[in-house]
mmCIF file of C-alpha atoms in Angstrom:
data_model
loop_
_atom_site.group_PDB
_atom_site.id
_atom_site.type_symbol
_atom_site.label_atom_id
_atom_site.label_comp_id
_atom_site.label_asym_id
_atom_site.label_seq_id
_atom_site.Cartn_x
_atom_site.Cartn_y
_atom_site.Cartn_z
ATOM 1 C CA MET A 1 -0.171 -0.045 -0.092
ATOM 2 C CA THR A 2 1.314 3.417 -0.841
ATOM 3 C CA ASN A 3 1.501 6.345 1.343
ATOM 4 C CA PRO A 4 -1.008 9.027 0.670
ATOM 5 C CA ALA A 5 1.083 11.834 1.860
ATOM 6 C CA SER A 6 3.893 10.536 -0.274
ATOM 7 C CA GLY A 7 1.776 10.518 -3.538
ATOM 8 C CA ARG A 8 0.371 14.247 -2.854
ATOM 9 C CA ARG A 9 4.014 15.467 -2.395
ATOM 10 C CA ARG A 10 4.822 13.997 -5.557
ATOM 11 C CA THR A 11 1.998 15.475 -7.276
ATOM 12 C CA SER A 12 2.591 18.911 -5.766
ATOM 13 C CA LEU A 13 6.216 18.655 -6.735
ATOM 14 C CA GLY A 14 5.283 17.663 -10.353
ATOM 15 C CA LEU A 15 2.893 20.579 -10.299
ATOM 16 C CA LEU A 16 5.315 22.927 -9.169
ATOM 17 C CA LEU A 17 8.079 21.901 -11.665
ATOM 18 C CA ALA A 18 5.384 22.135 -14.636
ATOM 19 C CA ALA A 19 4.297 25.616 -13.573
ATOM 20 C CA SER A 20 8.190 26.496 -13.185
ATOM 21 C CA LEU A 21 8.828 25.608 -16.598
ATOM 22 C CA ALA A 22 5.793 27.076 -18.098
ATOM 23 C CA MET A 23 6.890 30.420 -16.612
ATOM 24 C CA SER A 24 10.463 30.157 -17.779
ATOM 25 C CA GLY A 25 8.927 29.521 -21.161
ATOM 26 C CA CYS A 26 6.914 32.611 -21.151
ATOM 27 C CA ALA A 27 9.923 34.539 -20.306
ATOM 28 C CA MET A 28 11.894 33.169 -23.212
ATOM 29 C CA LEU A 29 8.932 34.108 -25.476
ATOM 30 C CA ALA A 30 8.451 37.705 -24.054
ATOM 31 C CA PRO A 31 9.123 40.082 -26.803
ATOM 32 C CA LYS A 32 12.826 41.638 -26.568
ATOM 33 C CA THR A 33 13.178 45.374 -26.507
ATOM 34 C CA PRO A 34 14.851 46.804 -29.691
ATOM 35 C CA GLU A 35 17.895 47.634 -27.656
ATOM 36 C CA GLN A 36 18.039 43.800 -26.545
ATOM 37 C CA GLN A 37 17.750 42.911 -30.187
ATOM 38 C CA VAL A 38 20.079 45.158 -31.504
ATOM 39 C CA GLN A 39 22.541 44.381 -28.795
ATOM 40 C CA ALA A 40 22.310 40.869 -29.863
ATOM 41 C CA LYS A 41 22.736 41.311 -33.615
ATOM 42 C CA ALA A 42 25.539 43.857 -33.149
ATOM 43 C CA ALA A 43 27.369 41.197 -30.853
ATOM 44 C CA GLU A 44 26.739 38.552 -33.600
ATOM 45 C CA TYR A 45 28.152 40.928 -36.434
ATOM 46 C CA TRP A 46 31.364 41.787 -34.582
ATOM 47 C CA LYS A 47 31.680 38.095 -33.463
ATOM 48 C CA ALA A 48 31.820 37.357 -37.123
ATOM 49 C CA ARG A 49 34.223 40.287 -38.060
ATOM 50 C CA VAL A 50 36.512 39.077 -35.395
ATOM 51 C CA ALA A 51 36.616 35.604 -36.779
ATOM 52 C CA ASN A 52 37.114 37.059 -40.129
ATOM 53 C CA ASP A 53 33.461 35.415 -41.093
ATOM 54 C CA TYR A 54 32.834 38.151 -43.745
ATOM 55 C CA LYS A 55 29.847 36.203 -45.204
ATOM 56 C CA LYS A 56 28.356 35.847 -41.829
ATOM 57 C CA ALA A 57 28.674 39.593 -41.328
ATOM 58 C CA TYR A 58 27.403 40.293 -44.537
ATOM 59 C CA THR A 59 24.212 38.637 -43.689
ATOM 60 C CA LEU A 60 23.431 41.039 -41.155
ATOM 61 C CA LEU A 61 23.809 44.195 -43.366
ATOM 62 C CA VAL A 62 20.503 46.292 -44.361
ATOM 63 C CA PRO A 63 19.202 44.408 -47.786
ATOM 64 C CA SER A 64 19.446 47.806 -49.752
ATOM 65 C CA TYR A 65 23.336 47.327 -49.298
ATOM 66 C CA ARG A 66 23.412 43.796 -50.343
ATOM 67 C CA LYS A 67 21.319 44.467 -53.394
ATOM 68 C CA ILE A 68 24.245 46.542 -54.823
ATOM 69 C CA ARG A 69 27.390 44.914 -53.241
ATOM 70 C CA THR A 70 28.295 41.334 -52.972
ATOM 71 C CA ASP A 71 29.971 39.875 -50.078
ATOM 72 C CA GLU A 72 33.375 39.983 -51.598
ATOM 73 C CA GLN A 73 32.951 43.561 -52.489
ATOM 74 C CA PHE A 74 31.918 44.072 -48.620
ATOM 75 C CA ARG A 75 35.085 41.903 -47.454
ATOM 76 C CA GLN A 76 37.592 43.975 -49.837
ATOM 77 C CA GLN A 77 36.665 47.487 -48.443
ATOM 78 C CA PHE A 78 38.279 46.403 -45.139
ATOM 79 C CA GLY A 79 42.030 45.776 -46.753
ATOM 80 C CA GLU A 80 44.753 43.908 -45.180
ATOM 81 C CA GLY A 81 46.367 46.705 -42.952
ATOM 82 C CA ALA A 82 44.656 45.881 -39.504
ATOM 83 C CA SER A 83 42.861 43.159 -37.859
ATOM 84 C CA ILE A 84 40.066 43.124 -35.229
ATOM 85 C CA ALA A 85 41.217 41.211 -32.112
ATOM 86 C CA SER A 86 38.002 41.729 -29.985
ATOM 87 C CA ALA A 87 34.782 43.514 -29.803
ATOM 88 C CA GLU A 88 32.416 44.404 -27.152
ATOM 89 C CA VAL A 89 28.914 45.883 -27.567
ATOM 90 C CA THR A 90 29.027 48.404 -24.525
ATOM 91 C CA LYS A 91 25.819 50.379 -25.084
ATOM 92 C CA VAL A 92 22.694 50.459 -27.534
ATOM 93 C CA THR A 93 20.330 53.341 -27.572
ATOM 94 C CA CYS A 94 17.309 53.464 -29.925
ATOM 95 C CA GLU A 95 14.570 55.540 -31.561
ATOM 96 C CA ALA A 96 11.552 53.875 -33.531
ATOM 97 C CA THR A 97 13.472 52.772 -36.427
ATOM 98 C CA ARG A 98 17.154 53.560 -35.757
ATOM 99 C CA CYS A 99 19.472 52.406 -33.031
ATOM 100 C CA GLU A 100 23.111 53.354 -32.237
ATOM 101 C CA ALA A 101 25.598 50.519 -30.913
ATOM 102 C CA GLN A 102 28.832 51.696 -28.981
ATOM 103 C CA VAL A 103 31.232 49.183 -29.711
ATOM 104 C CA LYS A 104 34.736 48.955 -28.080
ATOM 105 C CA LEU A 105 37.289 47.466 -30.548
ATOM 106 C CA GLY A 106 40.585 45.934 -29.782
ATOM 107 C CA VAL A 107 42.572 46.523 -33.017
ATOM 108 C CA LYS A 108 45.883 44.820 -34.206
ATOM 109 C CA THR A 109 47.922 47.148 -36.198
ATOM 110 C CA GLY A 110 49.174 46.100 -39.444
ATOM 111 C CA LEU A 111 52.743 47.634 -38.227
ATOM 112 C CA PRO A 112 54.088 45.011 -35.845
ATOM 113 C CA SER A 113 57.707 46.748 -35.878
ATOM 114 C CA LEU A 114 55.855 49.607 -34.048
ATOM 115 C CA GLY A 115 55.379 47.347 -31.155
ATOM 116 C CA LEU A 116 51.900 48.706 -30.469
ATOM 117 C CA GLY A 117 50.047 45.308 -30.144
ATOM 118 C CA THR A 118 46.483 45.814 -29.584
ATOM 119 C CA VAL A 119 45.186 49.434 -29.534
ATOM 120 C CA THR A 120 41.637 50.124 -28.145
ATOM 121 C CA SER A 121 39.280 51.962 -30.259
ATOM 122 C CA TYR A 122 35.524 53.007 -30.369
ATOM 123 C CA LEU A 123 32.749 53.426 -32.860
ATOM 124 C CA THR A 124 29.302 53.747 -33.267
ATOM 125 C CA ASP A 125 27.248 51.227 -35.395
ATOM 126 C CA VAL A 126 23.878 52.566 -36.851
ATOM 127 C CA TRP A 127 21.159 49.851 -36.948
ATOM 128 C CA LEU A 128 18.084 50.162 -38.877
ATOM 129 C CA LEU A 129 14.557 48.501 -38.687
ATOM 130 C CA GLU A 130 13.457 47.300 -42.097
ATOM 131 C CA ASP A 131 10.549 44.626 -42.361
ATOM 132 C CA GLY A 132 10.472 44.098 -38.824
ATOM 133 C CA ALA A 133 14.249 43.223 -38.341
ATOM 134 C CA TRP A 134 17.230 45.145 -37.402
ATOM 135 C CA TRP A 135 19.866 45.359 -39.911
ATOM 136 C CA ARG A 136 23.526 47.001 -39.638
ATOM 137 C CA PHE A 137 23.797 50.269 -41.688
ATOM 138 C CA GLN A 138 26.771 49.994 -44.170
ATOM 139 C CA GLY A 139 27.738 52.761 -46.366
ATOM 140 C CA THR A 140 28.745 52.026 -49.906
#
């Protein structure tokens, strides 16, 4: 014969676990703010750039740029002089259809003889909302 109190505890524990999972699932489905969306997209873009994955970075650019430039043309505009060693999106501020992402870069200079190592640089990325998605603005 089973203990009724033990069965109730298992049922209560199961209900508590199910409620907890349902609540965490709702949190994951909650819409992200534009700042959170752009923070994630900008981090993805710069992760690709650090890895020299220009094809991946290219996919995050505004569709209007991708209509007139190939991924190879995008890669070629950066040259061979310096490379990005690290990138961190430090702040994102948004308006209705435009966000600015502040990015801290660690850049390896193309002149190792100067002994500069990695130099810290800062830039502002512009992200635009088009067709319900955020895209990095890239000048031509």
